Amino acid sequence: MKVTEVDTPEHEEVVRFEDPATGLKGFIAIHSTRLGPAAGGVRMRPYGHEVEALNDALRLSRGMTCKNAAADLPLGGGKAVIIGDPSMDKTPELMQAFGRVVQSLEGRYWTAEDMGMTPADMAQIGTETRFVAGLADGAFASGDPSPVTARGIFNAIRTTARHRFGSRDLRGKTVSVQGLGNVGHHLCRFLHQAGAELIITDIDAAQVTRVAQEFSATLVAPDAIYEAQADIFAPCAIGAILNEASIPLFKVGAVAGGANNQLATEADGQRLHERGILYAPDFVANGGGIVNVATEILQIADREDWVAARLEALDRTMDRILSTAARLSVCPNDVAERIVHDILHQKAA
Ligand code: NAD
């Protein structure tokens, strides 16, 4: 196993790892430990190029600093990426090798599930390190975070609906959902139960058929989701989908979803604002998952109450962000970034 440091200007610590014996290759990026040990999931994707994987780790770990601060958690921001196709390249040995890399950071980074990962993978990682959360078994095991993530996004959608359309009631509202994996599937269930109409898409045809049948949803092709006529668009797949090309196509009043790093650039927040599309900042909307994971890292005994209280607090934060953005007539993302900046600097003072 080879673990080498990567020099980057904005991050506290970045390592590249490569283990020819298991095929493990990727990066761990620690953006900030100002509020506590860095925490953020590990993602496995068949990145086209190593630079793409590194950039993902850098962006996602910065997002985790914002997410953990916005959720008022005593945790910093970090993220790991593994280069490979989870359906073909993932083996117990590869997961264990990744566990050894996490262990080598001696608790400065805690890992958990992200795209392409399951609680069973966390168990394999956990054979080599104790700095892993999202386990299915154990004293403080928190399991799959995605139902709590989806609950938080559902709250964010209702709060966004109140600001944009005057009511949290989703009956008769249409929500377009991109990505029907762990998060998207749970979210569709909450939305369906609340009486929303669903327009759905995924690149995995089996997921689309399953969700369409379960929730009487209308299905569209992956690229057609950006032009779907809906009240709210909920991105729950990949990042950077709010961009120069997609934003002009939107026929929605608001965007509120769970994917990380939805805005391709800061300018895209402004683009949405100029089009009158209300954007619920992703790192606040999807904070439920890390709240759930935090119960394991922080060894919280009354887990359910603690999570419920934190989800309510996140919802109030979203409400405050959207109110402030309306008052100042700015993009809500700018307000959310400012709140995080203030939290980080207060703690540092
Ligand atoms: P997942 O891998 O279970 O599901 C992602 C789904 O998106 C898959 O079904 C995949 O086929 C689909 N997809 C990928 N590219 C697509 C495209 N171009 N168009 C349409 N569908 C596409 O992942 P997940 O755990 O559901 O996470 C979804 C998003 O939410 C990710 O951005 C993740 O970082 C973020 N997130 C997840 C959690 C969590 O608790 N799992 C927490 C916070 C944020």
Tab-separated table of C-alpha atoms and ligand atoms in Angstrom:
chain	number	residue	atom	x	y	z
A	1	MET	CA	0.000	0.000	0.000
A	2	LYS	CA	1.307	3.419	-0.964
A	3	VAL	CA	-0.121	6.498	0.815
A	4	THR	CA	1.248	9.876	-0.293
A	5	GLU	CA	0.382	13.454	0.620
A	6	VAL	CA	-1.106	15.722	-2.048
A	7	ASP	CA	-0.401	19.427	-1.792
A	8	THR	CA	-3.538	21.579	-2.073
A	9	PRO	CA	-3.956	25.214	-1.014
A	10	GLU	CA	-7.408	25.179	0.641
A	11	HIS	CA	-7.388	21.814	2.461
A	12	GLU	CA	-5.732	20.814	5.728
A	13	GLU	CA	-4.646	17.394	4.489
A	14	VAL	CA	-5.135	15.315	1.340
A	15	VAL	CA	-3.774	11.817	0.763
A	16	ARG	CA	-3.642	9.640	-2.321
A	17	PHE	CA	-3.694	5.892	-1.741
A	18	GLU	CA	-2.948	2.965	-4.031
A	19	ASP	CA	-2.852	-0.727	-3.194
A	20	PRO	CA	-1.970	-2.927	-6.196
A	21	ALA	CA	-2.821	-6.097	-4.240
A	22	THR	CA	-6.530	-5.205	-4.009
A	23	GLY	CA	-6.879	-2.624	-6.816
A	24	LEU	CA	-7.725	0.108	-4.290
A	25	LYS	CA	-6.987	3.609	-5.550
A	26	GLY	CA	-8.317	7.010	-4.509
A	27	PHE	CA	-8.097	10.022	-2.235
A	28	ILE	CA	-9.075	11.176	1.237
A	29	ALA	CA	-9.481	14.945	1.552
A	30	ILE	CA	-9.680	16.646	4.943
A	31	HIS	CA	-10.917	20.168	4.344
A	32	SER	CA	-11.214	21.377	7.925
A	33	THR	CA	-10.989	20.038	11.476
A	34	ARG	CA	-11.778	23.419	13.030
A	35	LEU	CA	-15.063	22.189	14.541
A	36	GLY	CA	-13.905	18.621	15.267
A	37	PRO	CA	-12.620	15.521	13.465
A	38	ALA	CA	-13.434	15.577	9.749
A	39	ALA	CA	-16.433	13.405	8.889
A	40	GLY	CA	-17.876	12.523	5.498
A	41	GLY	CA	-18.694	9.449	3.472
A	42	VAL	CA	-16.686	7.445	0.998
A	43	ARG	CA	-17.879	7.367	-2.587
A	44	MET	CA	-16.931	4.757	-5.185
A	45	ARG	CA	-17.317	5.693	-8.856
A	46	PRO	CA	-15.662	4.731	-12.132
A	47	TYR	CA	-14.025	8.153	-12.516
A	48	GLY	CA	-12.636	8.703	-16.015
A	49	HIS	CA	-9.425	10.234	-14.712
A	50	GLU	CA	-7.599	10.555	-11.391
A	51	VAL	CA	-7.845	14.345	-11.474
A	52	GLU	CA	-11.612	14.046	-11.688
A	53	ALA	CA	-11.605	11.864	-8.547
A	54	LEU	CA	-9.314	14.277	-6.696
A	55	ASN	CA	-11.494	17.258	-7.631
A	56	ASP	CA	-14.582	15.401	-6.425
A	57	ALA	CA	-12.901	14.693	-3.067
A	58	LEU	CA	-11.812	18.335	-2.732
A	59	ARG	CA	-15.269	19.727	-3.557
A	60	LEU	CA	-17.177	17.192	-1.495
A	61	SER	CA	-14.965	17.606	1.581
A	62	ARG	CA	-15.437	21.369	1.475
A	63	GLY	CA	-19.187	20.720	1.234
A	64	MET	CA	-18.948	18.532	4.354
A	65	THR	CA	-17.362	21.397	6.317
A	66	CYS	CA	-20.383	23.536	5.373
A	67	LYS	CA	-22.876	20.723	6.032
A	68	ASN	CA	-21.515	19.826	9.476
A	69	ALA	CA	-21.317	23.473	10.513
A	70	ALA	CA	-24.867	24.198	9.284
A	71	ALA	CA	-26.143	21.173	11.233
A	72	ASP	CA	-24.358	22.496	14.349
A	73	LEU	CA	-22.262	19.329	14.697
A	74	PRO	CA	-18.858	19.247	16.417
A	75	LEU	CA	-17.371	17.758	13.264
A	76	GLY	CA	-15.159	19.042	10.477
A	77	GLY	CA	-15.328	18.323	6.755
A	78	GLY	CA	-13.755	15.376	4.962
A	79	LYS	CA	-14.536	12.974	2.158
A	80	ALA	CA	-13.028	9.935	0.475
A	81	VAL	CA	-13.310	8.741	-3.106
A	82	ILE	CA	-12.397	5.329	-4.475
A	83	ILE	CA	-11.834	4.979	-8.204
A	84	GLY	CA	-13.747	1.969	-9.528
A	85	ASP	CA	-17.109	0.542	-10.430
A	86	PRO	CA	-18.825	-0.537	-7.197
A	87	SER	CA	-20.803	-3.230	-8.998
A	88	MET	CA	-17.655	-4.864	-10.428
A	89	ASP	CA	-14.529	-3.792	-8.546
A	90	LYS	CA	-15.665	-3.766	-4.919
A	91	THR	CA	-14.371	-6.672	-2.828
A	92	PRO	CA	-14.108	-7.244	0.937
A	93	GLU	CA	-10.304	-7.064	0.594
A	94	LEU	CA	-10.513	-3.681	-1.165
A	95	MET	CA	-12.799	-2.322	1.563
A	96	GLN	CA	-10.424	-3.620	4.252
A	97	ALA	CA	-7.468	-1.969	2.514
A	98	PHE	CA	-9.414	1.303	2.523
A	99	GLY	CA	-10.016	0.763	6.268
A	100	ARG	CA	-6.239	0.661	6.780
A	101	VAL	CA	-5.857	4.028	5.036
A	102	VAL	CA	-8.560	5.529	7.279
A	103	GLN	CA	-6.806	4.077	10.337
A	104	SER	CA	-3.483	5.615	9.255
A	105	LEU	CA	-5.066	9.076	9.705
A	106	GLU	CA	-5.551	8.268	13.411
A	107	GLY	CA	-9.053	9.708	13.781
A	108	ARG	CA	-8.565	12.964	11.891
A	109	TYR	CA	-11.085	11.539	9.366
A	110	TRP	CA	-14.201	9.441	10.022
A	111	THR	CA	-15.760	7.616	7.085
A	112	ALA	CA	-19.327	6.424	6.349
A	113	GLU	CA	-21.550	5.560	3.358
A	114	ASP	CA	-21.878	7.664	0.249
A	115	MET	CA	-22.752	6.711	-3.335
A	116	GLY	CA	-21.956	3.097	-4.153
A	117	MET	CA	-21.559	2.057	-0.497
A	118	THR	CA	-23.611	-0.057	1.933
A	119	PRO	CA	-23.565	-0.834	5.683
A	120	ALA	CA	-21.979	-4.205	4.761
A	121	ASP	CA	-19.061	-2.313	3.198
A	122	MET	CA	-18.728	-0.247	6.368
A	123	ALA	CA	-18.480	-3.506	8.336
A	124	GLN	CA	-15.548	-4.592	6.143
A	125	ILE	CA	-13.846	-1.221	6.646
A	126	GLY	CA	-14.518	-1.597	10.375
A	127	THR	CA	-12.361	-4.713	10.579
A	128	GLU	CA	-9.352	-2.396	10.116
A	129	THR	CA	-10.373	0.855	11.794
A	130	ARG	CA	-12.693	2.171	14.468
A	131	PHE	CA	-13.099	5.478	12.617
A	132	VAL	CA	-16.072	4.256	10.593
A	133	ALA	CA	-19.795	4.959	11.054
A	134	GLY	CA	-22.955	3.883	9.278
A	135	LEU	CA	-22.545	0.337	10.637
A	136	ALA	CA	-25.563	-1.961	10.881
A	137	ASP	CA	-24.517	-3.563	14.184
A	138	GLY	CA	-22.770	-2.425	17.341
A	139	ALA	CA	-23.406	-0.345	20.469
A	140	PHE	CA	-24.070	2.983	18.707
A	141	ALA	CA	-24.607	1.642	15.162
A	142	SER	CA	-26.628	4.091	13.067
A	143	GLY	CA	-27.082	1.967	9.922
A	144	ASP	CA	-28.025	3.307	6.524
A	145	PRO	CA	-28.354	7.113	6.838
A	146	SER	CA	-30.455	7.546	3.689
A	147	PRO	CA	-33.962	7.375	5.291
A	148	VAL	CA	-32.980	10.240	7.635
A	149	THR	CA	-31.353	12.118	4.753
A	150	ALA	CA	-34.600	11.761	2.792
A	151	ARG	CA	-36.674	12.916	5.787
A	152	GLY	CA	-34.538	16.080	6.015
A	153	ILE	CA	-34.904	16.721	2.272
A	154	PHE	CA	-38.651	16.212	2.538
A	155	ASN	CA	-38.742	18.868	5.306
A	156	ALA	CA	-36.643	21.175	3.115
A	157	ILE	CA	-39.031	20.689	0.188
A	158	ARG	CA	-42.025	21.616	2.341
A	159	THR	CA	-40.279	24.694	3.754
A	160	THR	CA	-39.201	25.722	0.256
A	161	ALA	CA	-42.797	25.242	-0.938
A	162	ARG	CA	-44.019	27.539	1.816
A	163	HIS	CA	-41.579	30.267	0.789
A	164	ARG	CA	-42.187	29.859	-2.937
A	165	PHE	CA	-45.880	28.950	-3.108
A	166	GLY	CA	-47.253	30.075	0.280
A	167	SER	CA	-47.947	26.636	1.808
A	168	ARG	CA	-46.070	23.564	3.079
A	169	ASP	CA	-48.926	21.410	1.824
A	170	LEU	CA	-47.676	19.322	-1.100
A	171	ARG	CA	-51.088	17.988	-2.173
A	172	GLY	CA	-51.522	18.806	-5.825
A	173	LYS	CA	-47.888	19.900	-6.189
A	174	THR	CA	-45.630	18.140	-8.694
A	175	VAL	CA	-42.063	17.224	-7.758
A	176	SER	CA	-39.545	16.003	-10.356
A	177	VAL	CA	-36.948	13.657	-8.855
A	178	GLN	CA	-33.574	12.853	-10.460
A	179	GLY	CA	-32.002	9.689	-9.019
A	180	LEU	CA	-33.960	6.924	-7.333
A	181	GLY	CA	-31.246	5.278	-5.270
A	182	ASN	CA	-31.041	5.093	-1.486
A	183	VAL	CA	-32.114	8.703	-0.937
A	184	GLY	CA	-34.379	9.256	-3.944
A	185	HIS	CA	-36.452	6.164	-3.286
A	186	HIS	CA	-37.208	7.094	0.345
A	187	LEU	CA	-37.900	10.670	-0.701
A	188	CYS	CA	-40.415	9.536	-3.333
A	189	ARG	CA	-42.262	7.576	-0.638
A	190	PHE	CA	-42.511	10.624	1.675
A	191	LEU	CA	-43.631	12.831	-1.216
A	192	HIS	CA	-46.217	10.307	-2.405
A	193	GLN	CA	-47.596	9.943	1.134
A	194	ALA	CA	-47.881	13.736	1.330
A	195	GLY	CA	-50.018	13.772	-1.828
A	196	ALA	CA	-47.440	15.104	-4.306
A	197	GLU	CA	-47.427	14.031	-7.954
A	198	LEU	CA	-44.070	12.620	-9.042
A	199	ILE	CA	-42.058	12.844	-12.251
A	200	ILE	CA	-39.025	10.579	-11.990
A	201	THR	CA	-35.874	9.578	-13.781
A	202	ASP	CA	-32.767	7.435	-13.291
A	203	ILE	CA	-30.113	6.004	-15.590
A	204	ASP	CA	-30.938	2.602	-14.075
A	205	ALA	CA	-34.117	1.413	-15.816
A	206	ALA	CA	-34.943	-1.104	-13.080
A	207	GLN	CA	-35.072	1.655	-10.434
A	208	VAL	CA	-37.378	3.760	-12.608
A	209	THR	CA	-39.832	0.914	-13.214
A	210	ARG	CA	-39.915	-0.004	-9.519
A	211	VAL	CA	-40.565	3.558	-8.299
A	212	ALA	CA	-43.037	4.329	-11.101
A	213	GLN	CA	-45.153	1.340	-10.103
A	214	GLU	CA	-44.844	1.880	-6.353
A	215	PHE	CA	-45.837	5.557	-6.365
A	216	SER	CA	-47.824	5.946	-9.627
A	217	ALA	CA	-45.079	8.260	-10.889
A	218	THR	CA	-44.601	9.573	-14.430
A	219	LEU	CA	-41.253	8.517	-15.841
A	220	VAL	CA	-39.069	10.522	-18.200
A	221	ALA	CA	-35.685	9.926	-19.859
A	222	PRO	CA	-32.609	11.117	-17.889
A	223	ASP	CA	-32.025	14.256	-19.968
A	224	ALA	CA	-35.729	15.148	-20.092
A	225	ILE	CA	-35.902	15.763	-16.328
A	226	TYR	CA	-34.465	19.284	-16.766
A	227	GLU	CA	-37.409	20.284	-18.970
A	228	ALA	CA	-40.117	18.591	-16.927
A	229	GLN	CA	-43.000	20.868	-15.962
A	230	ALA	CA	-43.127	20.672	-12.161
A	231	ASP	CA	-43.349	22.866	-9.074
A	232	ILE	CA	-40.130	21.631	-7.478
A	233	PHE	CA	-37.099	19.827	-8.887
A	234	ALA	CA	-35.365	17.476	-6.406
A	235	PRO	CA	-31.889	16.400	-7.626
A	236	CYS	CA	-30.893	13.184	-5.803
A	237	ALA	CA	-28.148	11.746	-8.024
A	238	ILE	CA	-24.939	13.500	-9.049
A	239	GLY	CA	-23.493	16.985	-8.500
A	240	ALA	CA	-23.052	20.010	-10.794
A	241	ILE	CA	-26.428	19.489	-12.483
A	242	LEU	CA	-27.466	23.109	-11.865
A	243	ASN	CA	-25.391	24.715	-14.570
A	244	GLU	CA	-25.301	27.071	-17.526
A	245	ALA	CA	-26.852	24.461	-19.825
A	246	SER	CA	-29.580	23.070	-17.547
A	247	ILE	CA	-30.874	26.207	-15.766
A	248	PRO	CA	-32.361	27.865	-18.897
A	249	LEU	CA	-34.386	24.672	-19.517
A	250	PHE	CA	-36.070	24.529	-16.085
A	251	LYS	CA	-39.857	24.805	-15.844
A	252	VAL	CA	-39.995	24.736	-12.036
A	253	GLY	CA	-40.480	27.299	-9.279
A	254	ALA	CA	-37.903	25.844	-6.901
A	255	VAL	CA	-35.033	23.369	-6.559
A	256	ALA	CA	-34.696	21.380	-3.325
A	257	GLY	CA	-33.010	18.004	-3.268
A	258	GLY	CA	-30.398	15.770	-1.732
A	259	ALA	CA	-27.482	15.537	-4.160
A	260	ASN	CA	-24.227	17.055	-2.955
A	261	ASN	CA	-22.714	20.053	-4.752
A	262	GLN	CA	-25.669	20.701	-7.044
A	263	LEU	CA	-24.432	24.102	-8.228
A	264	ALA	CA	-21.701	23.691	-10.851
A	265	THR	CA	-20.350	27.152	-9.977
A	266	GLU	CA	-21.297	30.020	-7.644
A	267	ALA	CA	-22.640	31.882	-10.674
A	268	ASP	CA	-25.278	29.184	-11.113
A	269	GLY	CA	-26.861	30.156	-7.791
A	270	GLN	CA	-27.211	33.663	-9.177
A	271	ARG	CA	-28.577	32.272	-12.469
A	272	LEU	CA	-31.348	30.461	-10.596
A	273	HIS	CA	-32.082	33.590	-8.567
A	274	GLU	CA	-32.371	35.706	-11.722
A	275	ARG	CA	-34.823	33.207	-13.194
A	276	GLY	CA	-36.958	33.422	-10.024
A	277	ILE	CA	-36.229	29.790	-9.124
A	278	LEU	CA	-35.860	29.408	-5.361
A	279	TYR	CA	-32.857	27.241	-4.477
A	280	ALA	CA	-32.713	25.379	-1.147
A	281	PRO	CA	-28.951	25.061	-0.403
A	282	ASP	CA	-28.041	21.382	-0.731
A	283	PHE	CA	-25.729	21.182	2.272
A	284	VAL	CA	-28.607	22.264	4.518
A	285	ALA	CA	-31.301	20.207	2.765
A	286	ASN	CA	-29.323	16.955	2.933
A	287	GLY	CA	-27.789	17.361	6.411
A	288	GLY	CA	-30.012	14.630	7.907
A	289	GLY	CA	-27.632	11.887	6.823
A	290	ILE	CA	-24.622	13.255	8.667
A	291	VAL	CA	-26.812	13.979	11.699
A	292	ASN	CA	-27.660	10.286	11.746
A	293	VAL	CA	-24.016	9.280	11.258
A	294	ALA	CA	-22.964	11.707	14.018
A	295	THR	CA	-24.952	9.727	16.613
A	296	GLU	CA	-22.467	6.908	16.064
A	297	ILE	CA	-19.322	9.054	16.057
A	298	LEU	CA	-20.429	11.035	19.123
A	299	GLN	CA	-21.947	7.942	20.821
A	300	ILE	CA	-25.352	9.503	21.422
A	301	ALA	CA	-27.537	7.317	23.679
A	302	ASP	CA	-31.029	8.798	22.995
A	303	ARG	CA	-30.557	8.587	19.255
A	304	GLU	CA	-34.117	9.054	18.014
A	305	ASP	CA	-34.854	12.176	20.056
A	306	TRP	CA	-31.449	13.655	19.261
A	307	VAL	CA	-31.931	13.116	15.514
A	308	ALA	CA	-35.501	14.463	15.586
A	309	ALA	CA	-34.361	17.622	17.417
A	310	ARG	CA	-31.496	18.147	14.951
A	311	LEU	CA	-33.778	17.662	11.942
A	312	GLU	CA	-36.146	20.302	13.334
A	313	ALA	CA	-33.198	22.643	13.908
A	314	LEU	CA	-32.019	22.090	10.317
A	315	ASP	CA	-35.495	22.926	9.064
A	316	ARG	CA	-35.486	26.147	11.102
A	317	THR	CA	-32.066	26.983	9.637
A	318	MET	CA	-33.452	26.480	6.125
A	319	ASP	CA	-36.424	28.676	6.981
A	320	ARG	CA	-34.095	31.401	8.269
A	321	ILE	CA	-31.899	31.156	5.153
A	322	LEU	CA	-34.849	31.460	2.782
A	323	SER	CA	-36.372	34.356	4.778
A	324	THR	CA	-33.070	36.250	4.801
A	325	ALA	CA	-32.510	35.596	1.098
A	326	ALA	CA	-35.993	36.952	0.312
A	327	ARG	CA	-35.445	40.032	2.469
A	328	LEU	CA	-32.084	40.801	0.862
A	329	SER	CA	-33.160	39.576	-2.585
A	330	VAL	CA	-30.090	37.345	-2.941
A	331	CYS	CA	-29.500	33.686	-3.749
A	332	PRO	CA	-30.106	31.506	-0.624
A	333	ASN	CA	-26.780	29.779	-1.207
A	334	ASP	CA	-24.946	33.030	-0.473
A	335	VAL	CA	-26.844	33.358	2.811
A	336	ALA	CA	-26.068	29.740	3.765
A	337	GLU	CA	-22.360	30.179	2.976
A	338	ARG	CA	-22.290	33.327	5.100
A	339	ILE	CA	-23.863	31.490	8.070
A	340	VAL	CA	-21.216	28.749	7.807
A	341	HIS	CA	-18.441	31.315	7.535
A	342	ASP	CA	-19.688	33.004	10.731
A	343	ILE	CA	-19.933	29.668	12.610
A	344	LEU	CA	-16.395	28.681	11.607
A	345	HIS	CA	-14.964	32.043	12.597
A	346	GLN	CA	-16.869	32.264	15.894
A	347	LYS	CA	-15.539	28.839	16.904
A	348	ALA	CA	-12.047	29.814	15.902
A	349	ALA	CA	-12.171	33.042	17.929
B	1	NAD	P1	-27.251	5.974	-4.750
B	1	NAD	O1	-26.001	5.544	-5.418
B	1	NAD	O2	-27.986	5.008	-3.885
B	1	NAD	O3	-28.312	6.520	-5.820
B	1	NAD	C1	-27.988	7.403	-6.842
B	1	NAD	C2	-28.941	7.116	-7.990
B	1	NAD	O4	-28.736	8.111	-8.989
B	1	NAD	C3	-28.716	5.749	-8.636
B	1	NAD	O5	-29.947	5.046	-8.740
B	1	NAD	C4	-28.126	6.106	-10.010
B	1	NAD	O6	-28.484	5.181	-11.034
B	1	NAD	C5	-28.764	7.465	-10.259
B	1	NAD	N1	-28.049	8.315	-11.208
B	1	NAD	C6	-26.716	8.486	-11.350
B	1	NAD	N2	-26.474	9.370	-12.352
B	1	NAD	C7	-27.674	9.750	-12.833
B	1	NAD	C8	-28.076	10.640	-13.855
B	1	NAD	N3	-27.201	11.310	-14.604
B	1	NAD	N4	-29.409	10.811	-14.081
B	1	NAD	C9	-30.325	10.143	-13.342
B	1	NAD	N5	-29.989	9.275	-12.353
B	1	NAD	C10	-28.686	9.096	-12.100
B	1	NAD	O7	-26.847	7.311	-3.920
B	1	NAD	P2	-27.650	7.978	-2.731
B	1	NAD	O8	-27.081	7.495	-1.449
B	1	NAD	O9	-29.111	7.882	-2.990
B	1	NAD	O10	-27.175	9.495	-2.883
B	1	NAD	C11	-27.735	10.338	-3.863
B	1	NAD	C12	-27.138	11.739	-3.713
B	1	NAD	O11	-27.409	12.242	-2.403
B	1	NAD	C13	-25.624	11.797	-3.873
B	1	NAD	O12	-25.255	13.034	-4.462
B	1	NAD	C14	-25.118	11.758	-2.440
B	1	NAD	O13	-23.838	12.335	-2.299
B	1	NAD	C15	-26.182	12.577	-1.762
B	1	NAD	N6	-26.310	12.309	-0.324
B	1	NAD	C16	-26.594	11.059	0.117
B	1	NAD	C17	-26.745	10.836	1.474
B	1	NAD	C18	-27.131	9.474	2.015
B	1	NAD	O14	-27.562	9.401	3.179
B	1	NAD	N7	-27.052	8.425	1.225
B	1	NAD	C19	-26.582	11.892	2.386
B	1	NAD	C20	-26.308	13.174	1.899
B	1	NAD	C21	-26.172	13.364	0.537
